[in-house]
C-alpha cells in the first residue's frame, strides 16, 4: 500500500505528511482499518439503491447507540446543516423547498459566546440566523432565557462545553430550552470516546446531535446525525437522498455520500464500539515511551503525557525558548517544512506541541524523534 501512495504523491509533486496532529480534515481525516477498507471494497461489487442502504444503516446505527434515529451525512458540518434545517422547516415541503429563504419561519439559533467556533456557520446554509448570547466572560441563565423569543428555532451547543470557562453546562441549556419548547442541537464532532458519549447527549435530552465519523474510524467525508426520529426523518428529506428518492427539491443535494462511505460508517462504528480500547491505549503507550526515550537528554524541553488528564495518546513537548533559541511555533514550522512534512498538534499558548499517536503511521515516531533532535540540537 505504501509504495503506490508514495508514487502518486511524487507524480503530483505533493509532499506526504506524517500526521501526528489527529483527525484533521485538512490532512485527510483518518485511515480506516483493514476491516473497514474490506467492507468498502466489497460494496463496490454491486450498485445499490442508496435510499435503502442509507435507511438500513441508519436503523442499525440507531440500534447500536440506543437512540431513536440516525442519518449518515457527508460530515459533522453537513449533519449540523440538515439538522438545523429540519428544526427550522418542520415537516413542511413548501418550507423545505424554499430554504435558504426562511421568511415566516422561526430561524434564529442561539449560541453562547464562549462556545463559538467557525464550524457553527454551517447552520446558516439552510437559512439559520446565528444569535450570539452572553458576555465576554460568561453566559448566564437570565441571558439565555431573555434571548429566547418568537423567532428562536433552536439552541446550539458545542460539546463537551464543560471545559469552557463561563459557559452554561449542557444540562442547564437543555432544561431551559425545553421549558420554552426550543430544541437543542449539539455539535459533538469528536466526542466519541469514552464510547458512551455517542449516546450521552441524546440521553441527556438533546434533540439532535452531530458527530464526525472520521473520529471513530470512518472516512474523512462522513458523519452521523442522531436524535429524535421526527427530526432525523425531516433531516433526511433535506439531505441528498431526500432530493434523489422523492419529489422534494431540498438544498442538501451537494452533500452527497457514496455507498462505500455509508458502509464505512457502519463498519467503523461497529468496530469502534466493540474494540478493546485499553489495548489501543496500551499500544500508544509503547510508542510514546519510545519517543520519550529518544528525546530524553535534549536541553530545553520538558516531556509529559498528552493529554494531561485521561489515558495518554501522545507526548507533550514543552519548549524553553530561552534555552533552545526557538519558540514552539518555530519548531512547528520547521517540522512542516521538511519532506515528509510533519504536522503536530499546536499548543503555542503553552509553549509546546503534542505528538499524537492516533493518526501517526507505524514507526512515524522514529522519524519525528530524529527530526526533533536535528531541530533542537
mmCIF file of C-alpha atoms in Angstrom:
data_model
loop_
_atom_site.group_PDB
_atom_site.id
_atom_site.type_symbol
_atom_site.label_atom_id
_atom_site.label_comp_id
_atom_site.label_asym_id
_atom_site.label_seq_id
_atom_site.Cartn_x
_atom_site.Cartn_y
_atom_site.Cartn_z
ATOM 1 C CA UNK A 1 0.000 0.000 0.000
ATOM 2 C CA UNK A 2 2.762 2.481 0.894
ATOM 3 C CA UNK A 3 4.727 2.385 -2.377
ATOM 4 C CA UNK A 4 1.780 3.271 -4.684
ATOM 5 C CA UNK A 5 0.722 6.074 -2.321
ATOM 6 C CA UNK A 6 4.244 7.499 -2.293
ATOM 7 C CA UNK A 7 4.486 7.285 -6.070
ATOM 8 C CA UNK A 8 1.192 9.086 -6.720
ATOM 9 C CA UNK A 9 2.191 11.928 -4.408
ATOM 10 C CA UNK A 10 5.555 12.135 -6.152
ATOM 11 C CA UNK A 11 3.803 12.222 -9.514
ATOM 12 C CA UNK A 12 1.595 15.083 -8.305
ATOM 13 C CA UNK A 13 4.500 16.891 -6.634
ATOM 14 C CA UNK A 14 2.734 16.843 -3.268
ATOM 15 C CA UNK A 15 4.692 16.220 -0.094
ATOM 16 C CA UNK A 16 3.457 13.319 2.039
ATOM 17 C CA UNK A 17 2.530 14.245 5.597
ATOM 18 C CA UNK A 18 3.324 12.422 8.801
ATOM 19 C CA UNK A 19 0.154 13.191 10.704
ATOM 20 C CA UNK A 20 0.833 13.478 14.434
ATOM 21 C CA UNK A 21 -1.912 16.066 14.813
ATOM 22 C CA UNK A 22 -5.016 13.885 14.851
ATOM 23 C CA UNK A 23 -8.209 13.535 12.817
ATOM 24 C CA UNK A 24 -7.946 16.846 10.993
ATOM 25 C CA UNK A 25 -9.953 17.381 7.821
ATOM 26 C CA UNK A 26 -7.125 19.339 6.174
ATOM 27 C CA UNK A 27 -4.839 16.316 6.432
ATOM 28 C CA UNK A 28 -7.338 13.733 5.231
ATOM 29 C CA UNK A 29 -9.204 12.894 8.423
ATOM 30 C CA UNK A 30 -8.003 9.411 9.249
ATOM 31 C CA UNK A 31 -7.158 5.974 7.926
ATOM 32 C CA UNK A 32 -9.896 3.317 8.021
ATOM 33 C CA UNK A 33 -8.875 -0.066 9.381
ATOM 34 C CA UNK A 34 -8.307 -3.099 7.178
ATOM 35 C CA UNK A 35 -11.739 -4.380 8.192
ATOM 36 C CA UNK A 36 -13.439 -1.161 7.146
ATOM 37 C CA UNK A 37 -11.481 -0.940 3.892
ATOM 38 C CA UNK A 38 -12.527 -4.505 3.082
ATOM 39 C CA UNK A 39 -16.181 -3.572 3.591
ATOM 40 C CA UNK A 40 -15.719 -0.580 1.311
ATOM 41 C CA UNK A 41 -14.111 -2.746 -1.372
ATOM 42 C CA UNK A 42 -16.876 -5.346 -1.067
ATOM 43 C CA UNK A 43 -19.539 -2.667 -1.512
ATOM 44 C CA UNK A 44 -18.190 -1.885 -4.985
ATOM 45 C CA UNK A 45 -19.147 -5.283 -6.401
ATOM 46 C CA UNK A 46 -22.768 -4.193 -6.924
ATOM 47 C CA UNK A 47 -24.670 -0.970 -7.298
ATOM 48 C CA UNK A 48 -27.327 -0.379 -4.679
ATOM 49 C CA UNK A 49 -30.362 1.787 -4.033
ATOM 50 C CA UNK A 50 -28.712 4.347 -1.778
ATOM 51 C CA UNK A 51 -32.034 5.158 -0.145
ATOM 52 C CA UNK A 52 -32.380 1.569 1.046
ATOM 53 C CA UNK A 53 -28.753 1.485 2.154
ATOM 54 C CA UNK A 54 -28.969 4.804 3.996
ATOM 55 C CA UNK A 55 -32.126 3.732 5.819
ATOM 56 C CA UNK A 56 -30.804 0.300 6.758
ATOM 57 C CA UNK A 57 -27.519 1.705 8.055
ATOM 58 C CA UNK A 58 -29.373 4.468 9.893
ATOM 59 C CA UNK A 59 -31.568 1.916 11.675
ATOM 60 C CA UNK A 60 -28.565 -0.219 12.614
ATOM 61 C CA UNK A 61 -26.601 2.765 13.917
ATOM 62 C CA UNK A 62 -29.597 3.831 15.990
ATOM 63 C CA UNK A 63 -29.830 0.322 17.443
ATOM 64 C CA UNK A 64 -26.104 0.227 18.229
ATOM 65 C CA UNK A 65 -26.281 3.572 20.024
ATOM 66 C CA UNK A 66 -29.678 3.121 21.640
ATOM 67 C CA UNK A 67 -31.109 6.294 20.074
ATOM 68 C CA UNK A 68 -34.352 6.863 18.182
ATOM 69 C CA UNK A 69 -32.849 7.511 14.760
ATOM 70 C CA UNK A 70 -29.630 8.168 12.869
ATOM 71 C CA UNK A 71 -28.660 9.509 9.459
ATOM 72 C CA UNK A 72 -25.310 9.179 7.684
ATOM 73 C CA UNK A 73 -24.118 12.515 6.291
ATOM 74 C CA UNK A 74 -21.088 13.881 4.462
ATOM 75 C CA UNK A 75 -19.502 15.029 7.724
ATOM 76 C CA UNK A 76 -20.383 16.609 11.044
ATOM 77 C CA UNK A 77 -20.922 20.014 9.433
ATOM 78 C CA UNK A 78 -23.386 18.502 6.972
ATOM 79 C CA UNK A 79 -25.184 16.856 9.891
ATOM 80 C CA UNK A 80 -25.491 20.243 11.584
ATOM 81 C CA UNK A 81 -26.725 21.826 8.349
ATOM 82 C CA UNK A 82 -29.508 19.317 7.649
ATOM 83 C CA UNK A 83 -30.285 19.072 11.367
ATOM 84 C CA UNK A 84 -30.733 22.820 11.708
ATOM 85 C CA UNK A 85 -32.792 22.799 8.523
ATOM 86 C CA UNK A 86 -35.110 20.132 9.935
ATOM 87 C CA UNK A 87 -35.726 22.160 13.075
ATOM 88 C CA UNK A 88 -36.400 25.362 11.134
ATOM 89 C CA UNK A 89 -38.603 23.939 8.378
ATOM 90 C CA UNK A 90 -40.506 21.273 10.222
ATOM 91 C CA UNK A 91 -42.088 18.551 8.110
ATOM 92 C CA UNK A 92 -43.410 21.036 5.575
ATOM 93 C CA UNK A 93 -42.482 20.508 1.927
ATOM 94 C CA UNK A 94 -43.000 24.143 0.966
ATOM 95 C CA UNK A 95 -40.671 25.266 3.752
ATOM 96 C CA UNK A 96 -38.124 22.612 2.802
ATOM 97 C CA UNK A 97 -38.066 23.697 -0.836
ATOM 98 C CA UNK A 98 -37.861 27.432 -0.058
ATOM 99 C CA UNK A 99 -34.704 27.167 2.019
ATOM 100 C CA UNK A 100 -32.438 29.083 2.467
ATOM 101 C CA UNK A 101 -35.317 31.564 2.301
ATOM 102 C CA UNK A 102 -36.729 31.187 5.811
ATOM 103 C CA UNK A 103 -39.217 34.048 5.634
ATOM 104 C CA UNK A 104 -42.060 33.307 8.028
ATOM 105 C CA UNK A 105 -40.159 30.540 9.812
ATOM 106 C CA UNK A 106 -38.508 30.639 13.195
ATOM 107 C CA UNK A 107 -34.882 30.679 12.117
ATOM 108 C CA UNK A 108 -32.759 32.094 14.957
ATOM 109 C CA UNK A 109 -30.244 29.731 16.540
ATOM 110 C CA UNK A 110 -28.851 30.820 19.905
ATOM 111 C CA UNK A 111 -25.170 30.203 20.650
ATOM 112 C CA UNK A 112 -23.238 31.018 23.794
ATOM 113 C CA UNK A 113 -20.397 33.420 23.109
ATOM 114 C CA UNK A 114 -17.933 31.113 24.861
ATOM 115 C CA UNK A 115 -18.823 28.230 22.534
ATOM 116 C CA UNK A 116 -18.458 29.960 19.172
ATOM 117 C CA UNK A 117 -16.344 28.238 16.524
ATOM 118 C CA UNK A 118 -16.123 28.756 12.778
ATOM 119 C CA UNK A 119 -17.922 25.484 12.121
ATOM 120 C CA UNK A 120 -21.222 26.774 13.514
ATOM 121 C CA UNK A 121 -21.580 28.827 10.331
ATOM 122 C CA UNK A 122 -22.717 25.667 8.533
ATOM 123 C CA UNK A 123 -26.115 26.121 10.185
ATOM 124 C CA UNK A 124 -26.594 29.287 8.114
ATOM 125 C CA UNK A 125 -26.525 27.238 4.891
ATOM 126 C CA UNK A 126 -30.260 26.417 5.129
ATOM 127 C CA UNK A 127 -31.061 29.958 6.301
ATOM 128 C CA UNK A 128 -30.424 29.769 10.023
ATOM 129 C CA UNK A 129 -29.537 33.048 11.706
ATOM 130 C CA UNK A 130 -26.943 32.728 14.464
ATOM 131 C CA UNK A 131 -27.596 34.825 17.557
ATOM 132 C CA UNK A 132 -24.708 35.119 19.997
ATOM 133 C CA UNK A 133 -25.584 35.457 23.670
ATOM 134 C CA UNK A 134 -23.551 36.113 26.795
ATOM 135 C CA UNK A 135 -20.733 38.440 27.781
ATOM 136 C CA UNK A 136 -17.008 38.162 27.188
ATOM 137 C CA UNK A 137 -16.520 36.183 30.392
ATOM 138 C CA UNK A 138 -19.684 34.140 30.789
ATOM 139 C CA UNK A 139 -23.249 33.391 29.805
ATOM 140 C CA UNK A 140 -25.922 33.407 32.486
ATOM 141 C CA UNK A 141 -29.257 31.657 32.792
ATOM 142 C CA UNK A 142 -31.004 35.033 32.678
ATOM 143 C CA UNK A 143 -29.236 35.948 29.439
ATOM 144 C CA UNK A 144 -30.239 32.677 27.803
ATOM 145 C CA UNK A 145 -33.856 32.950 28.863
ATOM 146 C CA UNK A 146 -34.044 36.595 27.775
ATOM 147 C CA UNK A 147 -32.683 35.708 24.332
ATOM 148 C CA UNK A 148 -35.437 33.177 23.624
ATOM 149 C CA UNK A 149 -38.131 34.846 21.569
ATOM 150 C CA UNK A 150 -40.756 34.276 18.877
ATOM 151 C CA UNK A 151 -38.088 33.755 16.184
ATOM 152 C CA UNK A 152 -35.969 31.287 18.162
ATOM 153 C CA UNK A 153 -35.715 27.969 16.335
ATOM 154 C CA UNK A 154 -33.053 26.194 18.388
ATOM 155 C CA UNK A 155 -30.199 26.465 20.842
ATOM 156 C CA UNK A 156 -26.832 25.239 19.630
ATOM 157 C CA UNK A 157 -24.330 23.636 21.999
ATOM 158 C CA UNK A 158 -20.682 22.833 21.306
ATOM 159 C CA UNK A 159 -19.775 19.702 23.247
ATOM 160 C CA UNK A 160 -18.311 18.975 25.665
ATOM 161 C CA UNK A 161 -18.612 22.581 26.905
ATOM 162 C CA UNK A 162 -17.806 21.706 30.497
ATOM 163 C CA UNK A 163 -14.147 22.587 29.906
ATOM 164 C CA UNK A 164 -15.016 26.074 28.658
ATOM 165 C CA UNK A 165 -14.927 28.703 31.427
ATOM 166 C CA UNK A 166 -18.092 30.747 31.686
ATOM 167 C CA UNK A 167 -20.291 28.544 29.504
ATOM 168 C CA UNK A 168 -23.562 27.163 30.800
ATOM 169 C CA UNK A 169 -23.496 23.352 31.106
ATOM 170 C CA UNK A 170 -25.461 21.357 28.597
ATOM 171 C CA UNK A 171 -27.887 20.071 31.236
ATOM 172 C CA UNK A 172 -28.910 23.644 32.053
ATOM 173 C CA UNK A 173 -29.265 24.569 28.391
ATOM 174 C CA UNK A 174 -31.464 21.542 27.703
ATOM 175 C CA UNK A 175 -33.652 22.283 30.713
ATOM 176 C CA UNK A 176 -34.158 25.922 29.736
ATOM 177 C CA UNK A 177 -34.658 25.171 26.063
ATOM 178 C CA UNK A 178 -37.262 22.509 26.636
ATOM 179 C CA UNK A 179 -39.082 24.687 29.162
ATOM 180 C CA UNK A 180 -39.626 27.092 26.260
ATOM 181 C CA UNK A 181 -40.291 24.339 23.663
ATOM 182 C CA UNK A 182 -36.972 25.105 21.949
ATOM 183 C CA UNK A 183 -34.951 22.103 20.704
ATOM 184 C CA UNK A 184 -31.224 21.663 21.335
ATOM 185 C CA UNK A 185 -28.787 20.802 18.529
ATOM 186 C CA UNK A 186 -25.339 19.643 19.634
ATOM 187 C CA UNK A 187 -22.040 19.695 17.775
ATOM 188 C CA UNK A 188 -20.295 16.653 19.270
ATOM 189 C CA UNK A 189 -17.890 16.229 16.357
ATOM 190 C CA UNK A 190 -15.081 14.363 18.094
ATOM 191 C CA UNK A 191 -16.859 13.253 21.254
ATOM 192 C CA UNK A 192 -16.595 9.540 20.536
ATOM 193 C CA UNK A 193 -14.540 8.252 23.486
ATOM 194 C CA UNK A 194 -15.455 7.038 26.012
ATOM 195 C CA UNK A 195 -17.918 5.359 23.681
ATOM 196 C CA UNK A 196 -20.935 6.242 25.817
ATOM 197 C CA UNK A 197 -20.510 9.823 24.567
ATOM 198 C CA UNK A 198 -22.020 8.616 21.294
ATOM 199 C CA UNK A 199 -25.392 8.438 23.024
ATOM 200 C CA UNK A 200 -24.847 10.548 26.149
ATOM 201 C CA UNK A 201 -26.123 13.857 24.775
ATOM 202 C CA UNK A 202 -29.298 12.319 23.381
ATOM 203 C CA UNK A 203 -29.812 10.573 26.712
ATOM 204 C CA UNK A 204 -29.449 13.938 28.450
ATOM 205 C CA UNK A 205 -32.318 15.218 26.320
ATOM 206 C CA UNK A 206 -30.628 16.859 23.335
ATOM 207 C CA UNK A 207 -32.896 16.743 20.294
ATOM 208 C CA UNK A 208 -30.232 16.369 17.604
ATOM 209 C CA UNK A 209 -26.531 15.520 17.910
ATOM 210 C CA UNK A 210 -23.932 15.642 15.126
ATOM 211 C CA UNK A 211 -20.740 13.573 15.021
ATOM 212 C CA UNK A 212 -17.781 13.335 12.665
ATOM 213 C CA UNK A 213 -17.427 9.696 11.615
ATOM 214 C CA UNK A 214 -13.704 10.126 10.913
ATOM 215 C CA UNK A 215 -13.165 10.220 14.679
ATOM 216 C CA UNK A 216 -14.310 6.617 15.091
ATOM 217 C CA UNK A 217 -12.510 5.233 12.065
ATOM 218 C CA UNK A 218 -14.643 6.021 9.017
ATOM 219 C CA UNK A 219 -13.573 8.188 6.096
ATOM 220 C CA UNK A 220 -12.936 11.925 6.230
ATOM 221 C CA UNK A 221 -16.090 12.899 4.350
ATOM 222 C CA UNK A 222 -18.650 11.221 6.602
ATOM 223 C CA UNK A 223 -20.669 11.969 9.700
ATOM 224 C CA UNK A 224 -23.752 10.955 11.635
ATOM 225 C CA UNK A 225 -26.804 12.841 12.855
ATOM 226 C CA UNK A 226 -28.621 11.231 15.792
ATOM 227 C CA UNK A 227 -31.651 12.139 17.852
ATOM 228 C CA UNK A 228 -35.419 12.410 17.765
ATOM 229 C CA UNK A 229 -36.901 10.359 14.956
ATOM 230 C CA UNK A 230 -39.303 13.020 13.707
ATOM 231 C CA UNK A 231 -36.432 15.483 13.310
ATOM 232 C CA UNK A 232 -33.986 12.991 11.787
ATOM 233 C CA UNK A 233 -36.683 11.980 9.284
ATOM 234 C CA UNK A 234 -37.051 15.604 8.175
ATOM 235 C CA UNK A 235 -33.270 15.983 8.053
ATOM 236 C CA UNK A 236 -33.266 13.046 5.624
ATOM 237 C CA UNK A 237 -35.656 14.972 3.376
ATOM 238 C CA UNK A 238 -33.235 17.893 3.395
ATOM 239 C CA UNK A 239 -30.284 15.629 2.559
ATOM 240 C CA UNK A 240 -29.099 14.494 -0.862
ATOM 241 C CA UNK A 241 -31.019 11.233 -0.569
ATOM 242 C CA UNK A 242 -34.277 13.069 0.123
ATOM 243 C CA UNK A 243 -33.676 15.021 -3.063
ATOM 244 C CA UNK A 244 -32.848 11.901 -5.076
ATOM 245 C CA UNK A 245 -35.523 9.418 -4.000
ATOM 246 C CA UNK A 246 -38.520 11.733 -3.644
ATOM 247 C CA UNK A 247 -40.098 14.766 -5.272
ATOM 248 C CA UNK A 248 -38.677 17.132 -2.637
ATOM 249 C CA UNK A 249 -36.284 19.720 -4.068
ATOM 250 C CA UNK A 250 -34.150 20.172 -0.976
ATOM 251 C CA UNK A 251 -30.966 22.195 -0.537
ATOM 252 C CA UNK A 252 -28.822 19.243 0.608
ATOM 253 C CA UNK A 253 -28.200 17.692 -2.820
ATOM 254 C CA UNK A 254 -24.499 18.769 -2.874
ATOM 255 C CA UNK A 255 -23.814 16.951 0.427
ATOM 256 C CA UNK A 256 -23.576 13.523 -1.176
ATOM 257 C CA UNK A 257 -22.107 10.318 0.234
ATOM 258 C CA UNK A 258 -21.454 7.175 -1.788
ATOM 259 C CA UNK A 259 -22.180 3.580 -0.864
ATOM 260 C CA UNK A 260 -18.555 2.972 0.150
ATOM 261 C CA UNK A 261 -18.717 5.827 2.657
ATOM 262 C CA UNK A 262 -22.065 4.735 4.095
ATOM 263 C CA UNK A 263 -20.813 1.187 4.582
ATOM 264 C CA UNK A 264 -17.599 2.546 6.120
ATOM 265 C CA UNK A 265 -19.539 4.492 8.748
ATOM 266 C CA UNK A 266 -21.482 1.381 9.714
ATOM 267 C CA UNK A 267 -18.415 -0.855 9.823
ATOM 268 C CA UNK A 268 -16.223 1.659 11.626
ATOM 269 C CA UNK A 269 -18.826 2.368 14.301
ATOM 270 C CA UNK A 270 -19.400 -1.337 14.888
ATOM 271 C CA UNK A 271 -15.653 -1.844 15.232
ATOM 272 C CA UNK A 272 -15.242 1.216 17.493
ATOM 273 C CA UNK A 273 -17.961 0.061 19.875
ATOM 274 C CA UNK A 274 -16.611 -3.483 20.178
ATOM 275 C CA UNK A 275 -12.837 -2.979 20.178
ATOM 276 C CA UNK A 276 -10.711 -3.197 23.321
ATOM 277 C CA UNK A 277 -9.768 0.432 23.854
ATOM 278 C CA UNK A 278 -7.441 -0.470 26.705
ATOM 279 C CA UNK A 279 -5.357 -2.398 24.189
ATOM 280 C CA UNK A 280 -5.463 0.592 21.853
ATOM 281 C CA UNK A 281 -4.063 2.918 24.512
ATOM 282 C CA UNK A 282 -1.512 0.306 25.576
ATOM 283 C CA UNK A 283 -0.189 0.260 22.008
ATOM 284 C CA UNK A 284 0.029 4.049 22.071
ATOM 285 C CA UNK A 285 1.966 3.877 25.341
ATOM 286 C CA UNK A 286 4.647 1.671 23.787
ATOM 287 C CA UNK A 287 5.193 4.246 21.057
ATOM 288 C CA UNK A 288 5.032 7.178 23.485
ATOM 289 C CA UNK A 289 7.673 5.555 25.674
ATOM 290 C CA UNK A 290 9.934 5.011 22.673
ATOM 291 C CA UNK A 291 9.586 8.645 21.610
ATOM 292 C CA UNK A 292 10.186 9.846 25.166
ATOM 293 C CA UNK A 293 13.339 7.732 25.347
ATOM 294 C CA UNK A 294 14.618 9.088 22.021
ATOM 295 C CA UNK A 295 14.134 12.701 23.159
ATOM 296 C CA UNK A 296 15.353 12.362 26.741
ATOM 297 C CA UNK A 297 18.567 14.289 27.267
ATOM 298 C CA UNK A 298 17.808 17.142 24.891
ATOM 299 C CA UNK A 299 18.270 20.519 26.585
ATOM 300 C CA UNK A 300 15.405 22.987 26.869
ATOM 301 C CA UNK A 301 12.469 20.612 26.645
ATOM 302 C CA UNK A 302 10.100 19.073 29.179
ATOM 303 C CA UNK A 303 8.206 15.892 28.315
ATOM 304 C CA UNK A 304 4.818 14.823 29.689
ATOM 305 C CA UNK A 305 1.856 12.660 28.768
ATOM 306 C CA UNK A 306 -0.752 14.083 26.414
ATOM 307 C CA UNK A 307 -3.451 14.833 27.296
ATOM 308 C CA UNK A 308 -2.730 15.678 30.920
ATOM 309 C CA UNK A 309 -5.969 14.004 32.067
ATOM 310 C CA UNK A 310 -7.279 10.622 30.978
ATOM 311 C CA UNK A 311 -5.444 7.880 29.105
ATOM 312 C CA UNK A 312 -2.375 9.126 27.235
ATOM 313 C CA UNK A 313 -2.428 9.027 23.441
ATOM 314 C CA UNK A 314 0.576 11.240 22.789
ATOM 315 C CA UNK A 315 3.596 13.089 24.145
ATOM 316 C CA UNK A 316 3.577 16.780 25.058
ATOM 317 C CA UNK A 317 6.844 18.626 24.451
ATOM 318 C CA UNK A 318 7.257 21.966 26.215
ATOM 319 C CA UNK A 319 9.888 24.212 24.640
ATOM 320 C CA UNK A 320 12.041 26.584 26.704
ATOM 321 C CA UNK A 321 12.765 29.220 24.070
ATOM 322 C CA UNK A 322 15.496 30.823 26.178
ATOM 323 C CA UNK A 323 17.463 27.574 26.196
ATOM 324 C CA UNK A 324 16.620 26.262 22.743
ATOM 325 C CA UNK A 325 16.712 29.615 20.976
ATOM 326 C CA UNK A 326 13.461 28.776 19.211
ATOM 327 C CA UNK A 327 9.815 29.062 20.135
ATOM 328 C CA UNK A 328 7.319 26.235 19.844
ATOM 329 C CA UNK A 329 5.990 27.989 16.752
ATOM 330 C CA UNK A 330 9.450 27.961 15.180
ATOM 331 C CA UNK A 331 9.791 24.232 15.818
ATOM 332 C CA UNK A 332 6.347 23.523 14.388
ATOM 333 C CA UNK A 333 7.190 25.459 11.218
ATOM 334 C CA UNK A 334 10.472 23.591 10.760
ATOM 335 C CA UNK A 335 8.719 20.247 11.179
ATOM 336 C CA UNK A 336 6.198 21.165 8.500
ATOM 337 C CA UNK A 337 8.852 22.470 6.122
ATOM 338 C CA UNK A 338 10.586 19.111 5.744
ATOM 339 C CA UNK A 339 9.866 16.179 3.481
ATOM 340 C CA UNK A 340 7.926 14.347 4.687
ATOM 341 C CA UNK A 341 6.083 17.276 6.196
ATOM 342 C CA UNK A 342 5.423 16.611 9.885
ATOM 343 C CA UNK A 343 2.273 18.046 11.441
ATOM 344 C CA UNK A 344 1.931 18.042 15.223
ATOM 345 C CA UNK A 345 -0.748 19.448 17.489
ATOM 346 C CA UNK A 346 -0.058 23.093 18.264
ATOM 347 C CA UNK A 347 -0.082 24.379 21.823
ATOM 348 C CA UNK A 348 1.823 27.613 21.404
ATOM 349 C CA UNK A 349 -0.027 29.221 24.335
ATOM 350 C CA UNK A 350 1.656 26.577 26.497
ATOM 351 C CA UNK A 351 4.986 26.950 24.657
ATOM 352 C CA UNK A 352 4.721 23.447 23.337
ATOM 353 C CA UNK A 353 3.476 20.882 20.887
ATOM 354 C CA UNK A 354 1.973 17.412 21.096
ATOM 355 C CA UNK A 355 2.853 14.338 19.075
ATOM 356 C CA UNK A 356 -0.299 12.216 18.876
ATOM 357 C CA UNK A 357 -0.197 8.522 18.016
ATOM 358 C CA UNK A 358 -3.829 8.250 16.909
ATOM 359 C CA UNK A 359 -3.147 9.064 13.252
ATOM 360 C CA UNK A 360 0.624 8.595 13.123
ATOM 361 C CA UNK A 361 1.743 5.800 10.808
ATOM 362 C CA UNK A 362 3.743 2.922 12.247
ATOM 363 C CA UNK A 363 7.311 3.950 13.130
ATOM 364 C CA UNK A 364 6.458 7.572 12.386
ATOM 365 C CA UNK A 365 7.550 8.481 15.902
ATOM 366 C CA UNK A 366 11.092 7.433 14.995
ATOM 367 C CA UNK A 367 11.177 9.872 12.083
ATOM 368 C CA UNK A 368 9.754 12.625 14.297
ATOM 369 C CA UNK A 369 12.318 11.957 17.020
ATOM 370 C CA UNK A 370 15.163 12.196 14.524
ATOM 371 C CA UNK A 371 13.795 15.436 13.074
ATOM 372 C CA UNK A 372 13.258 16.988 16.509
ATOM 373 C CA UNK A 373 16.797 16.144 17.548
ATOM 374 C CA UNK A 374 18.064 17.908 14.417
ATOM 375 C CA UNK A 375 15.900 20.969 15.083
ATOM 376 C CA UNK A 376 16.547 21.224 18.823
ATOM 377 C CA UNK A 377 20.244 20.347 18.934
#
